Amino acid sequence: MLIWARQIKAARCLVGWQQFELAVAAGVGIATIRRIERMTGAINAQFETVEKIRRALEGAGVQFIGEPSPGVCLRPK
């Protein structure tokens, strides 16, 4: 599934993480998180980087919703 930049920021806010917390959880640099969150549309980054971020957020309970209306939701634990 294609993940949009706005979904990353929305997901991070949904779980209550700061940018540095997502960076640590995903094992990427904070500059990477900042750069991705400034993007519009689809994420222009290495596939592996996006996957690390996606896995970290999904591990925190986020579910990514695809087309036609991309979004995020928090799964109840």
Tab-separated table of N, CA and C in Angstrom:
chain	number	residue	atom	x	y	z
A	1	MET	N	0.848	-1.182	0.000
A	1	MET	CA	0.000	0.000	0.000
A	1	MET	C	0.891	1.242	0.000
A	2	LEU	N	0.501	2.200	-0.794
A	2	LEU	CA	1.203	3.474	-0.849
A	2	LEU	C	0.859	4.285	0.394
A	3	ILE	N	1.881	4.780	1.076
A	3	ILE	CA	1.668	5.608	2.265
A	3	ILE	C	2.015	7.046	1.908
A	4	TRP	N	1.135	7.954	2.276
A	4	TRP	CA	1.313	9.371	1.994
A	4	TRP	C	2.015	10.048	3.163
A	5	ALA	N	2.730	11.122	2.868
A	5	ALA	CA	3.474	11.848	3.895
A	5	ALA	C	2.565	12.320	5.024
A	6	ARG	N	1.383	12.809	4.683
A	6	ARG	CA	0.479	13.315	5.719
A	6	ARG	C	0.012	12.201	6.652
A	7	GLN	N	0.003	10.954	6.160
A	7	GLN	CA	-0.377	9.832	7.012
A	7	GLN	C	0.668	9.588	8.098
A	8	ILE	N	1.935	9.788	7.767
A	8	ILE	CA	3.000	9.583	8.751
A	8	ILE	C	2.838	10.561	9.908
A	9	LYS	N	2.659	11.832	9.589
A	9	LYS	CA	2.505	12.835	10.650
A	9	LYS	C	1.235	12.583	11.453
A	10	ALA	N	0.144	12.274	10.776
A	10	ALA	CA	-1.117	12.008	11.475
A	10	ALA	C	-0.977	10.804	12.396
A	11	ALA	N	-0.316	9.757	11.922
A	11	ALA	CA	-0.126	8.553	12.732
A	11	ALA	C	0.741	8.849	13.949
A	12	ARG	N	1.805	9.616	13.741
A	12	ARG	CA	2.691	9.969	14.857
A	12	ARG	C	1.933	10.748	15.916
A	13	CYS	N	1.143	11.698	15.499
A	13	CYS	CA	0.354	12.496	16.443
A	13	CYS	C	-0.703	11.645	17.137
A	14	LEU	N	-1.279	10.706	16.418
A	14	LEU	CA	-2.311	9.841	16.975
A	14	LEU	C	-1.782	9.015	18.147
A	15	VAL	N	-0.546	8.555	18.049
A	15	VAL	CA	0.031	7.771	19.149
A	15	VAL	C	0.711	8.659	20.191
A	16	GLY	N	0.758	9.967	19.938
A	16	GLY	CA	1.307	10.898	20.921
A	16	GLY	C	2.822	10.961	20.955
A	17	TRP	N	3.463	10.630	19.841
A	17	TRP	CA	4.921	10.662	19.772
A	17	TRP	C	5.413	11.987	19.219
A	18	GLN	N	6.556	12.419	19.716
A	18	GLN	CA	7.300	13.520	19.116
A	18	GLN	C	8.090	12.947	17.944
A	19	GLN	N	8.627	13.807	17.104
A	19	GLN	CA	9.392	13.331	15.950
A	19	GLN	C	10.573	12.466	16.371
A	20	PHE	N	11.275	12.854	17.437
A	20	PHE	CA	12.437	12.074	17.858
A	20	PHE	C	12.032	10.696	18.357
A	21	GLU	N	10.842	10.573	18.943
A	21	GLU	CA	10.380	9.267	19.420
A	21	GLU	C	10.105	8.326	18.252
A	22	LEU	N	9.521	8.848	17.192
A	22	LEU	CA	9.302	8.032	16.003
A	22	LEU	C	10.637	7.650	15.375
A	23	ALA	N	11.558	8.589	15.316
A	23	ALA	CA	12.875	8.304	14.746
A	23	ALA	C	13.560	7.164	15.497
A	24	VAL	N	13.519	7.207	16.818
A	24	VAL	CA	14.138	6.150	17.629
A	24	VAL	C	13.425	4.821	17.404
A	25	ALA	N	12.097	4.841	17.447
A	25	ALA	CA	11.318	3.606	17.282
A	25	ALA	C	11.552	2.971	15.913
A	26	ALA	N	11.747	3.801	14.901
A	26	ALA	CA	11.927	3.300	13.537
A	26	ALA	C	13.391	3.028	13.195
A	27	GLY	N	14.297	3.548	14.004
A	27	GLY	CA	15.712	3.372	13.710
A	27	GLY	C	16.187	4.215	12.541
A	28	VAL	N	15.616	5.410	12.428
A	28	VAL	CA	16.032	6.348	11.381
A	28	VAL	C	16.390	7.676	12.044
A	29	GLY	N	17.004	8.556	11.308
A	29	GLY	CA	17.381	9.851	11.853
A	29	GLY	C	16.187	10.793	11.972
A	30	ILE	N	16.263	11.691	12.934
A	30	ILE	CA	15.175	12.657	13.110
A	30	ILE	C	15.058	13.559	11.877
A	31	ALA	N	16.171	13.834	11.218
A	31	ALA	CA	16.119	14.652	9.998
A	31	ALA	C	15.285	13.957	8.919
A	32	THR	N	15.329	12.641	8.893
A	32	THR	CA	14.525	11.879	7.934
A	32	THR	C	13.045	12.057	8.221
A	33	ILE	N	12.667	11.963	9.485
A	33	ILE	CA	11.264	12.149	9.867
A	33	ILE	C	10.816	13.559	9.506
A	34	ARG	N	11.623	14.544	9.832
A	34	ARG	CA	11.273	15.940	9.522
A	34	ARG	C	11.103	16.144	8.018
A	35	ARG	N	12.018	15.580	7.242
A	35	ARG	CA	11.964	15.732	5.785
A	35	ARG	C	10.700	15.082	5.223
A	36	ILE	N	10.390	13.887	5.687
A	36	ILE	CA	9.201	13.184	5.197
A	36	ILE	C	7.934	13.941	5.567
A	37	GLU	N	7.862	14.442	6.786
A	37	GLU	CA	6.658	15.155	7.216
A	37	GLU	C	6.460	16.479	6.484
A	38	ARG	N	7.508	17.031	5.899
A	38	ARG	CA	7.383	18.269	5.117
A	38	ARG	C	6.918	18.001	3.685
A	39	MET	N	6.983	16.752	3.268
A	39	MET	CA	6.594	16.402	1.897
A	39	MET	C	5.090	16.519	1.716
A	40	THR	N	4.692	16.651	0.455
A	40	THR	CA	3.277	16.582	0.109
A	40	THR	C	3.101	15.406	-0.837
A	41	GLY	N	1.987	14.735	-0.717
A	41	GLY	CA	1.729	13.591	-1.585
A	41	GLY	C	2.468	12.351	-1.132
A	42	ALA	N	2.814	11.520	-2.112
A	42	ALA	CA	3.506	10.264	-1.822
A	42	ALA	C	4.905	10.555	-1.275
A	43	ILE	N	5.389	9.651	-0.458
A	43	ILE	CA	6.700	9.828	0.167
A	43	ILE	C	7.794	9.530	-0.848
A	44	ASN	N	8.735	10.447	-0.971
A	44	ASN	CA	9.888	10.277	-1.842
A	44	ASN	C	11.085	9.938	-0.964
A	45	ALA	N	11.202	8.659	-0.610
A	45	ALA	CA	12.298	8.181	0.229
A	45	ALA	C	12.545	6.722	-0.117
A	46	GLN	N	13.650	6.183	0.387
A	46	GLN	CA	13.955	4.779	0.132
A	46	GLN	C	12.866	3.892	0.716
A	47	PHE	N	12.539	2.823	-0.005
A	47	PHE	CA	11.497	1.895	0.423
A	47	PHE	C	11.781	1.364	1.825
A	48	GLU	N	13.022	0.999	2.094
A	48	GLU	CA	13.393	0.447	3.403
A	48	GLU	C	13.122	1.445	4.527
A	49	THR	N	13.381	2.707	4.289
A	49	THR	CA	13.135	3.741	5.294
A	49	THR	C	11.648	3.864	5.590
A	50	VAL	N	10.841	3.897	4.551
A	50	VAL	CA	9.387	3.999	4.728
A	50	VAL	C	8.865	2.773	5.469
A	51	GLU	N	9.392	1.605	5.152
A	51	GLU	CA	8.964	0.374	5.821
A	51	GLU	C	9.313	0.390	7.307
A	52	LYS	N	10.476	0.897	7.658
A	52	LYS	CA	10.861	0.998	9.070
A	52	LYS	C	9.882	1.894	9.829
A	53	ILE	N	9.533	3.007	9.221
A	53	ILE	CA	8.601	3.945	9.851
A	53	ILE	C	7.216	3.318	9.958
A	54	ARG	N	6.775	2.684	8.885
A	54	ARG	CA	5.465	2.025	8.888
A	54	ARG	C	5.393	0.957	9.974
A	55	ARG	N	6.423	0.111	10.064
A	55	ARG	CA	6.430	-0.959	11.073
A	55	ARG	C	6.422	-0.400	12.491
A	56	ALA	N	7.164	0.677	12.726
A	56	ALA	CA	7.191	1.283	14.061
A	56	ALA	C	5.810	1.800	14.446
A	57	LEU	N	5.154	2.467	13.521
A	57	LEU	CA	3.826	3.012	13.812
A	57	LEU	C	2.779	1.909	13.948
A	58	GLU	N	2.853	0.907	13.105
A	58	GLU	CA	1.914	-0.209	13.228
A	58	GLU	C	2.136	-0.962	14.536
A	59	GLY	N	3.382	-1.053	14.978
A	59	GLY	CA	3.687	-1.677	16.257
A	59	GLY	C	3.100	-0.915	17.432
A	60	ALA	N	2.869	0.381	17.229
A	60	ALA	CA	2.264	1.222	18.268
A	60	ALA	C	0.741	1.220	18.176
A	61	GLY	N	0.193	0.452	17.222
A	61	GLY	CA	-1.255	0.324	17.119
A	61	GLY	C	-1.908	1.059	15.970
A	62	VAL	N	-1.116	1.695	15.118
A	62	VAL	CA	-1.675	2.445	13.993
A	62	VAL	C	-2.050	1.492	12.862
A	63	GLN	N	-3.162	1.782	12.238
A	63	GLN	CA	-3.564	1.066	11.030
A	63	GLN	C	-3.645	2.084	9.905
A	64	PHE	N	-2.934	1.813	8.818
A	64	PHE	CA	-2.958	2.696	7.658
A	64	PHE	C	-4.125	2.308	6.762
A	65	ILE	N	-4.853	3.305	6.302
A	65	ILE	CA	-6.008	3.109	5.431
A	65	ILE	C	-5.624	3.607	4.042
A	66	GLY	N	-5.831	2.767	3.033
A	66	GLY	CA	-5.428	3.104	1.670
A	66	GLY	C	-6.483	3.877	0.907
A	67	GLU	N	-6.312	3.865	-0.388
A	67	GLU	CA	-7.220	4.574	-1.295
A	67	GLU	C	-8.629	4.014	-1.183
A	68	PRO	N	-9.669	4.778	-1.447
A	68	PRO	CA	-9.639	6.069	-2.121
A	68	PRO	C	-9.447	7.252	-1.176
A	69	SER	N	-9.535	7.041	0.115
A	69	SER	CA	-9.362	8.128	1.087
A	69	SER	C	-8.305	7.728	2.102
A	70	PRO	N	-7.013	7.961	1.790
A	70	PRO	CA	-5.948	7.550	2.698
A	70	PRO	C	-6.101	8.201	4.068
A	71	GLY	N	-5.803	7.438	5.090
A	71	GLY	CA	-5.880	7.948	6.452
A	71	GLY	C	-5.209	6.990	7.408
A	72	VAL	N	-5.423	7.209	8.690
A	72	VAL	CA	-4.890	6.338	9.733
A	72	VAL	C	-5.926	6.206	10.836
A	73	CYS	N	-5.844	5.118	11.572
A	73	CYS	CA	-6.669	4.964	12.767
A	73	CYS	C	-5.851	4.188	13.789
A	74	LEU	N	-6.283	4.249	15.026
A	74	LEU	CA	-5.589	3.564	16.108
A	74	LEU	C	-6.405	2.343	16.490
A	75	ARG	N	-5.786	1.174	16.408
A	75	ARG	CA	-6.463	-0.067	16.781
A	75	ARG	C	-6.553	-0.154	18.295
A	76	PRO	N	-7.700	-0.547	18.814
A	76	PRO	CA	-7.806	-0.732	20.262
A	76	PRO	C	-6.932	-1.895	20.702
A	77	LYS	N	-6.338	-1.747	21.867
A	77	LYS	CA	-5.471	-2.818	22.385
A	77	LYS	C	-6.207	-3.657	23.382
